């Protein structure tokens, strides 16, 4: 299974990339985020991050399928 992962803001800085393709199998966005959090030492918990799958906000327990585009979105301060 290949999925594309996109990173924004602080997650992009920590991963040092905008996006990447992942070929490992993950049941859902929660499992994927936990693996990436460990790999890149993301400081944000799942509760602090939003997830979009194929351009639509989803819950972290949404199942992933081959070809999905998963975007992790951290809180962004503005003013």
PDB file of N, CA and C in Angstrom:
ATOM      1  N   UNK A   1       0.847  -1.175   0.000  1.00  0.00           N
ATOM      2  CA  UNK A   1       0.000   0.000   0.000  1.00  0.00           C
ATOM      3  C   UNK A   1       0.893   1.238   0.000  1.00  0.00           C
ATOM      4  N   UNK A   2       0.632   2.144  -0.912  1.00  0.00           N
ATOM      5  CA  UNK A   2       1.369   3.398  -0.953  1.00  0.00           C
ATOM      6  C   UNK A   2       0.397   4.541  -0.716  1.00  0.00           C
ATOM      7  N   UNK A   3       0.746   5.408   0.230  1.00  0.00           N
ATOM      8  CA  UNK A   3      -0.023   6.616   0.478  1.00  0.00           C
ATOM      9  C   UNK A   3       0.933   7.795   0.491  1.00  0.00           C
ATOM     10  N   UNK A   4       0.399   8.959   0.182  1.00  0.00           N
ATOM     11  CA  UNK A   4       1.199  10.179   0.222  1.00  0.00           C
ATOM     12  C   UNK A   4       0.847  10.927   1.501  1.00  0.00           C
ATOM     13  N   UNK A   5       1.876  11.394   2.198  1.00  0.00           N
ATOM     14  CA  UNK A   5       1.680  12.174   3.416  1.00  0.00           C
ATOM     15  C   UNK A   5       2.207  13.576   3.171  1.00  0.00           C
ATOM     16  N   UNK A   6       1.397  14.571   3.526  1.00  0.00           N
ATOM     17  CA  UNK A   6       1.801  15.966   3.410  1.00  0.00           C
ATOM     18  C   UNK A   6       1.914  16.574   4.805  1.00  0.00           C
ATOM     19  N   UNK A   7       2.903  17.443   4.964  1.00  0.00           N
ATOM     20  CA  UNK A   7       3.149  18.090   6.249  1.00  0.00           C
ATOM     21  C   UNK A   7       3.051  19.602   6.094  1.00  0.00           C
ATOM     22  N   UNK A   8       2.545  20.272   7.125  1.00  0.00           N
ATOM     23  CA  UNK A   8       2.459  21.722   7.130  1.00  0.00           C
ATOM     24  C   UNK A   8       3.083  22.294   8.393  1.00  0.00           C
ATOM     25  N   UNK A   9       3.512  23.536   8.277  1.00  0.00           N
ATOM     26  CA  UNK A   9       3.994  24.352   9.404  1.00  0.00           C
ATOM     27  C   UNK A   9       5.048  23.618  10.239  1.00  0.00           C
ATOM     28  N   UNK A  10       4.812  23.508  11.537  1.00  0.00           N
ATOM     29  CA  UNK A  10       5.828  22.946  12.437  1.00  0.00           C
ATOM     30  C   UNK A  10       6.133  21.476  12.126  1.00  0.00           C
ATOM     31  N   UNK A  11       5.159  20.743  11.626  1.00  0.00           N
ATOM     32  CA  UNK A  11       5.414  19.340  11.276  1.00  0.00           C
ATOM     33  C   UNK A  11       6.337  19.252  10.062  1.00  0.00           C
ATOM     34  N   UNK A  12       6.162  20.164   9.111  1.00  0.00           N
ATOM     35  CA  UNK A  12       7.041  20.211   7.936  1.00  0.00           C
ATOM     36  C   UNK A  12       8.472  20.531   8.370  1.00  0.00           C
ATOM     37  N   UNK A  13       8.601  21.468   9.290  1.00  0.00           N
ATOM     38  CA  UNK A  13       9.934  21.826   9.785  1.00  0.00           C
ATOM     39  C   UNK A  13      10.596  20.646  10.483  1.00  0.00           C
ATOM     40  N   UNK A  14       9.847  19.930  11.282  1.00  0.00           N
ATOM     41  CA  UNK A  14      10.402  18.799  12.029  1.00  0.00           C
ATOM     42  C   UNK A  14      10.770  17.636  11.097  1.00  0.00           C
ATOM     43  N   UNK A  15       9.914  17.359  10.110  1.00  0.00           N
ATOM     44  CA  UNK A  15      10.178  16.264   9.163  1.00  0.00           C
ATOM     45  C   UNK A  15      11.206  16.667   8.111  1.00  0.00           C
ATOM     46  N   UNK A  16      11.407  17.960   7.948  1.00  0.00           N
ATOM     47  CA  UNK A  16      12.322  18.524   6.955  1.00  0.00           C
ATOM     48  C   UNK A  16      11.935  18.142   5.527  1.00  0.00           C
ATOM     49  N   UNK A  17      10.625  18.092   5.295  1.00  0.00           N
ATOM     50  CA  UNK A  17      10.098  17.828   3.950  1.00  0.00           C
ATOM     51  C   UNK A  17       8.633  18.247   3.904  1.00  0.00           C
ATOM     52  N   UNK A  18       8.170  18.542   2.712  1.00  0.00           N
ATOM     53  CA  UNK A  18       6.768  18.919   2.503  1.00  0.00           C
ATOM     54  C   UNK A  18       5.849  17.710   2.429  1.00  0.00           C
ATOM     55  N   UNK A  19       6.372  16.649   1.830  1.00  0.00           N
ATOM     56  CA  UNK A  19       5.575  15.444   1.641  1.00  0.00           C
ATOM     57  C   UNK A  19       6.485  14.253   1.408  1.00  0.00           C
ATOM     58  N   UNK A  20       5.888  13.078   1.519  1.00  0.00           N
ATOM     59  CA  UNK A  20       6.621  11.843   1.240  1.00  0.00           C
ATOM     60  C   UNK A  20       5.630  10.739   0.941  1.00  0.00           C
ATOM     61  N   UNK A  21       6.111   9.695   0.289  1.00  0.00           N
ATOM     62  CA  UNK A  21       5.293   8.514   0.061  1.00  0.00           C
ATOM     63  C   UNK A  21       5.663   7.456   1.083  1.00  0.00           C
ATOM     64  N   UNK A  22       4.647   6.846   1.642  1.00  0.00           N
ATOM     65  CA  UNK A  22       4.815   5.802   2.652  1.00  0.00           C
ATOM     66  C   UNK A  22       4.300   4.502   2.047  1.00  0.00           C
ATOM     67  N   UNK A  23       5.100   3.458   2.154  1.00  0.00           N
ATOM     68  CA  UNK A  23       4.686   2.175   1.584  1.00  0.00           C
ATOM     69  C   UNK A  23       4.334   1.141   2.656  1.00  0.00           C
ATOM     70  N   UNK A  24       4.455   1.510   3.918  1.00  0.00           N
ATOM     71  CA  UNK A  24       4.062   0.603   4.991  1.00  0.00           C
ATOM     72  C   UNK A  24       2.539   0.572   5.102  1.00  0.00           C
ATOM     73  N   UNK A  25       2.011  -0.457   5.735  1.00  0.00           N
ATOM     74  CA  UNK A  25       0.573  -0.589   5.914  1.00  0.00           C
ATOM     75  C   UNK A  25       0.182  -0.045   7.284  1.00  0.00           C
ATOM     76  N   UNK A  26      -0.765   0.878   7.275  1.00  0.00           N
ATOM     77  CA  UNK A  26      -1.322   1.423   8.509  1.00  0.00           C
ATOM     78  C   UNK A  26      -2.835   1.315   8.424  1.00  0.00           C
ATOM     79  N   UNK A  27      -3.464   0.907   9.515  1.00  0.00           N
ATOM     80  CA  UNK A  27      -4.913   0.720   9.530  1.00  0.00           C
ATOM     81  C   UNK A  27      -5.669   2.031   9.396  1.00  0.00           C
ATOM     82  N   UNK A  28      -5.116   3.080  10.026  1.00  0.00           N
ATOM     83  CA  UNK A  28      -5.827   4.353  10.043  1.00  0.00           C
ATOM     84  C   UNK A  28      -4.835   5.504  10.236  1.00  0.00           C
ATOM     85  N   UNK A  29      -5.359   6.719  10.200  1.00  0.00           N
ATOM     86  CA  UNK A  29      -4.516   7.903  10.330  1.00  0.00           C
ATOM     87  C   UNK A  29      -3.875   7.985  11.717  1.00  0.00           C
ATOM     88  N   UNK A  30      -4.536   7.469  12.733  1.00  0.00           N
ATOM     89  CA  UNK A  30      -3.988   7.463  14.087  1.00  0.00           C
ATOM     90  C   UNK A  30      -2.689   6.661  14.130  1.00  0.00           C
ATOM     91  N   UNK A  31      -2.716   5.444  13.621  1.00  0.00           N
ATOM     92  CA  UNK A  31      -1.524   4.590  13.616  1.00  0.00           C
ATOM     93  C   UNK A  31      -0.401   5.220  12.791  1.00  0.00           C
ATOM     94  N   UNK A  32      -0.769   5.819  11.663  1.00  0.00           N
ATOM     95  CA  UNK A  32       0.217   6.482  10.812  1.00  0.00           C
ATOM     96  C   UNK A  32       0.861   7.651  11.553  1.00  0.00           C
ATOM     97  N   UNK A  33       0.052   8.484  12.187  1.00  0.00           N
ATOM     98  CA  UNK A  33       0.615   9.640  12.886  1.00  0.00           C
ATOM     99  C   UNK A  33       1.544   9.196  14.017  1.00  0.00           C
ATOM    100  N   UNK A  34       1.147   8.183  14.772  1.00  0.00           N
ATOM    101  CA  UNK A  34       2.007   7.713  15.866  1.00  0.00           C
ATOM    102  C   UNK A  34       3.362   7.235  15.344  1.00  0.00           C
ATOM    103  N   UNK A  35       3.375   6.533  14.234  1.00  0.00           N
ATOM    104  CA  UNK A  35       4.640   6.067  13.651  1.00  0.00           C
ATOM    105  C   UNK A  35       5.490   7.248  13.194  1.00  0.00           C
ATOM    106  N   UNK A  36       4.865   8.237  12.555  1.00  0.00           N
ATOM    107  CA  UNK A  36       5.603   9.415  12.092  1.00  0.00           C
ATOM    108  C   UNK A  36       6.052  10.284  13.263  1.00  0.00           C
ATOM    109  N   UNK A  37       5.246  10.338  14.295  1.00  0.00           N
ATOM    110  CA  UNK A  37       5.609  11.095  15.503  1.00  0.00           C
ATOM    111  C   UNK A  37       6.880  10.523  16.121  1.00  0.00           C
ATOM    112  N   UNK A  38       6.967   9.220  16.157  1.00  0.00           N
ATOM    113  CA  UNK A  38       8.164   8.575  16.689  1.00  0.00           C
ATOM    114  C   UNK A  38       9.363   8.791  15.759  1.00  0.00           C
ATOM    115  N   UNK A  39       9.150   8.649  14.463  1.00  0.00           N
ATOM    116  CA  UNK A  39      10.225   8.791  13.481  1.00  0.00           C
ATOM    117  C   UNK A  39      10.815  10.199  13.468  1.00  0.00           C
ATOM    118  N   UNK A  40       9.949  11.218  13.501  1.00  0.00           N
ATOM    119  CA  UNK A  40      10.406  12.604  13.376  1.00  0.00           C
ATOM    120  C   UNK A  40      10.391  13.386  14.689  1.00  0.00           C
ATOM    121  N   UNK A  41       9.993  12.728  15.759  1.00  0.00           N
ATOM    122  CA  UNK A  41       9.926  13.381  17.066  1.00  0.00           C
ATOM    123  C   UNK A  41       8.971  14.577  17.058  1.00  0.00           C
ATOM    124  N   UNK A  42       7.795  14.403  16.435  1.00  0.00           N
ATOM    125  CA  UNK A  42       6.786  15.458  16.454  1.00  0.00           C
ATOM    126  C   UNK A  42       6.368  15.717  17.897  1.00  0.00           C
ATOM    127  N   UNK A  43       6.383  16.973  18.348  1.00  0.00           N
ATOM    128  CA  UNK A  43       6.022  17.275  19.732  1.00  0.00           C
ATOM    129  C   UNK A  43       4.511  17.301  19.972  1.00  0.00           C
ATOM    130  N   UNK A  44       3.721  17.374  18.911  1.00  0.00           N
ATOM    131  CA  UNK A  44       2.275  17.495  19.059  1.00  0.00           C
ATOM    132  C   UNK A  44       1.601  16.140  19.169  1.00  0.00           C
ATOM    133  N   UNK A  45       0.610  16.061  20.052  1.00  0.00           N
ATOM    134  CA  UNK A  45      -0.159  14.830  20.204  1.00  0.00           C
ATOM    135  C   UNK A  45      -1.244  14.768  19.136  1.00  0.00           C
ATOM    136  N   UNK A  46      -1.864  13.636  19.000  1.00  0.00           N
ATOM    137  CA  UNK A  46      -2.954  13.468  18.044  1.00  0.00           C
ATOM    138  C   UNK A  46      -4.077  14.463  18.334  1.00  0.00           C
ATOM    139  N   UNK A  47      -4.319  14.741  19.596  1.00  0.00           N
ATOM    140  CA  UNK A  47      -5.376  15.669  19.977  1.00  0.00           C
ATOM    141  C   UNK A  47      -5.095  17.100  19.514  1.00  0.00           C
ATOM    142  N   UNK A  48      -3.843  17.413  19.241  1.00  0.00           N
ATOM    143  CA  UNK A  48      -3.464  18.768  18.836  1.00  0.00           C
ATOM    144  C   UNK A  48      -3.385  18.953  17.324  1.00  0.00           C
ATOM    145  N   UNK A  49      -3.555  17.880  16.577  1.00  0.00           N
ATOM    146  CA  UNK A  49      -3.369  17.905  15.135  1.00  0.00           C
ATOM    147  C   UNK A  49      -4.684  17.545  14.446  1.00  0.00           C
ATOM    148  N   UNK A  50      -4.939  18.152  13.297  1.00  0.00           N
ATOM    149  CA  UNK A  50      -6.076  17.788  12.446  1.00  0.00           C
ATOM    150  C   UNK A  50      -5.552  16.900  11.325  1.00  0.00           C
ATOM    151  N   UNK A  51      -6.436  16.073  10.778  1.00  0.00           N
ATOM    152  CA  UNK A  51      -6.052  15.230   9.655  1.00  0.00           C
ATOM    153  C   UNK A  51      -7.065  15.398   8.527  1.00  0.00           C
ATOM    154  N   UNK A  52      -6.539  15.498   7.327  1.00  0.00           N
ATOM    155  CA  UNK A  52      -7.377  15.500   6.125  1.00  0.00           C
ATOM    156  C   UNK A  52      -6.944  14.308   5.272  1.00  0.00           C
ATOM    157  N   UNK A  53      -7.915  13.612   4.748  1.00  0.00           N
ATOM    158  CA  UNK A  53      -7.643  12.486   3.856  1.00  0.00           C
ATOM    159  C   UNK A  53      -8.312  12.801   2.524  1.00  0.00           C
ATOM    160  N   UNK A  54      -7.494  12.853   1.495  1.00  0.00           N
ATOM    161  CA  UNK A  54      -7.973  13.191   0.152  1.00  0.00           C
ATOM    162  C   UNK A  54      -8.702  14.532   0.130  1.00  0.00           C
ATOM    163  N   UNK A  55      -8.152  15.493   0.895  1.00  0.00           N
ATOM    164  CA  UNK A  55      -8.668  16.854   0.868  1.00  0.00           C
ATOM    165  C   UNK A  55      -9.859  17.138   1.756  1.00  0.00           C
ATOM    166  N   UNK A  56     -10.290  16.170   2.567  1.00  0.00           N
ATOM    167  CA  UNK A  56     -11.425  16.372   3.458  1.00  0.00           C
ATOM    168  C   UNK A  56     -11.026  16.022   4.884  1.00  0.00           C
ATOM    169  N   UNK A  57     -11.408  16.909   5.826  1.00  0.00           N
ATOM    170  CA  UNK A  57     -11.128  16.621   7.228  1.00  0.00           C
ATOM    171  C   UNK A  57     -11.810  15.317   7.625  1.00  0.00           C
ATOM    172  N   UNK A  58     -11.066  14.499   8.365  1.00  0.00           N
ATOM    173  CA  UNK A  58     -11.567  13.198   8.802  1.00  0.00           C
ATOM    174  C   UNK A  58     -11.192  12.971  10.261  1.00  0.00           C
ATOM    175  N   UNK A  59     -11.770  11.933  10.848  1.00  0.00           N
ATOM    176  CA  UNK A  59     -11.357  11.485  12.172  1.00  0.00           C
ATOM    177  C   UNK A  59     -10.110  10.632  12.020  1.00  0.00           C
ATOM    178  N   UNK A  60      -9.335  10.557  13.078  1.00  0.00           N
ATOM    179  CA  UNK A  60      -8.104   9.773  13.032  1.00  0.00           C
ATOM    180  C   UNK A  60      -8.361   8.276  12.916  1.00  0.00           C
ATOM    181  N   UNK A  61      -9.564   7.821  13.200  1.00  0.00           N
ATOM    182  CA  UNK A  61      -9.844   6.388  13.082  1.00  0.00           C
ATOM    183  C   UNK A  61     -10.330   5.995  11.682  1.00  0.00           C
ATOM    184  N   UNK A  62     -10.316   6.945  10.747  1.00  0.00           N
ATOM    185  CA  UNK A  62     -10.702   6.658   9.364  1.00  0.00           C
ATOM    186  C   UNK A  62      -9.694   5.699   8.740  1.00  0.00           C
ATOM    187  N   UNK A  63     -10.201   4.638   8.139  1.00  0.00           N
ATOM    188  CA  UNK A  63      -9.332   3.637   7.512  1.00  0.00           C
ATOM    189  C   UNK A  63      -8.596   4.243   6.322  1.00  0.00           C
ATOM    190  N   UNK A  64      -7.365   3.809   6.127  1.00  0.00           N
ATOM    191  CA  UNK A  64      -6.557   4.254   4.994  1.00  0.00           C
ATOM    192  C   UNK A  64      -6.543   3.178   3.922  1.00  0.00           C
ATOM    193  N   UNK A  65      -6.546   3.616   2.662  1.00  0.00           N
ATOM    194  CA  UNK A  65      -6.451   2.688   1.537  1.00  0.00           C
ATOM    195  C   UNK A  65      -5.365   3.185   0.591  1.00  0.00           C
ATOM    196  N   UNK A  66      -4.871   2.300  -0.234  1.00  0.00           N
ATOM    197  CA  UNK A  66      -3.816   2.646  -1.191  1.00  0.00           C
ATOM    198  C   UNK A  66      -4.245   3.847  -2.023  1.00  0.00           C
ATOM    199  N   UNK A  67      -3.307   4.763  -2.226  1.00  0.00           N
ATOM    200  CA  UNK A  67      -3.565   5.944  -3.026  1.00  0.00           C
ATOM    201  C   UNK A  67      -4.061   7.147  -2.249  1.00  0.00           C
ATOM    202  N   UNK A  68      -4.378   6.971  -0.962  1.00  0.00           N
ATOM    203  CA  UNK A  68      -4.833   8.098  -0.150  1.00  0.00           C
ATOM    204  C   UNK A  68      -3.750   9.165  -0.040  1.00  0.00           C
ATOM    205  N   UNK A  69      -4.197  10.406   0.091  1.00  0.00           N
ATOM    206  CA  UNK A  69      -3.316  11.525   0.400  1.00  0.00           C
ATOM    207  C   UNK A  69      -3.713  12.001   1.791  1.00  0.00           C
ATOM    208  N   UNK A  70      -2.795  11.859   2.739  1.00  0.00           N
ATOM    209  CA  UNK A  70      -3.054  12.193   4.133  1.00  0.00           C
ATOM    210  C   UNK A  70      -2.282  13.452   4.489  1.00  0.00           C
ATOM    211  N   UNK A  71      -2.991  14.440   5.004  1.00  0.00           N
ATOM    212  CA  UNK A  71      -2.372  15.702   5.373  1.00  0.00           C
ATOM    213  C   UNK A  71      -2.537  15.913   6.872  1.00  0.00           C
ATOM    214  N   UNK A  72      -1.413  16.131   7.556  1.00  0.00           N
ATOM    215  CA  UNK A  72      -1.452  16.422   8.983  1.00  0.00           C
ATOM    216  C   UNK A  72      -1.285  17.924   9.161  1.00  0.00           C
ATOM    217  N   UNK A  73      -2.205  18.531   9.898  1.00  0.00           N
ATOM    218  CA  UNK A  73      -2.257  19.984  10.025  1.00  0.00           C
ATOM    219  C   UNK A  73      -2.164  20.373  11.498  1.00  0.00           C
ATOM    220  N   UNK A  74      -1.052  20.986  11.885  1.00  0.00           N
ATOM    221  CA  UNK A  74      -0.906  21.425  13.275  1.00  0.00           C
ATOM    222  C   UNK A  74      -1.646  22.749  13.474  1.00  0.00           C
ATOM    223  N   UNK A  75      -1.868  23.134  14.724  1.00  0.00           N
ATOM    224  CA  UNK A  75      -2.477  24.444  14.966  1.00  0.00           C
ATOM    225  C   UNK A  75      -1.549  25.534  14.442  1.00  0.00           C
ATOM    226  N   UNK A  76      -2.143  26.549  13.860  1.00  0.00           N
ATOM    227  CA  UNK A  76      -1.366  27.642  13.305  1.00  0.00           C
ATOM    228  C   UNK A  76      -1.845  28.941  13.959  1.00  0.00           C
ATOM    229  N   UNK A  77      -0.907  29.691  14.530  1.00  0.00           N
ATOM    230  CA  UNK A  77      -1.255  30.964  15.158  1.00  0.00           C
ATOM    231  C   UNK A  77      -1.318  32.039  14.093  1.00  0.00           C
ATOM    232  N   UNK A  78      -2.209  32.938  14.260  1.00  0.00           N
ATOM    233  CA  UNK A  78      -2.349  34.044  13.315  1.00  0.00           C
ATOM    234  C   UNK A  78      -2.747  35.302  14.058  1.00  0.00           C
ATOM    235  N   UNK A  79      -2.742  36.384  13.360  1.00  0.00           N
ATOM    236  CA  UNK A  79      -3.156  37.590  14.053  1.00  0.00           C
ATOM    237  C   UNK A  79      -3.141  38.789  13.187  1.00  0.00           C
TER     238      UNK A  79
END
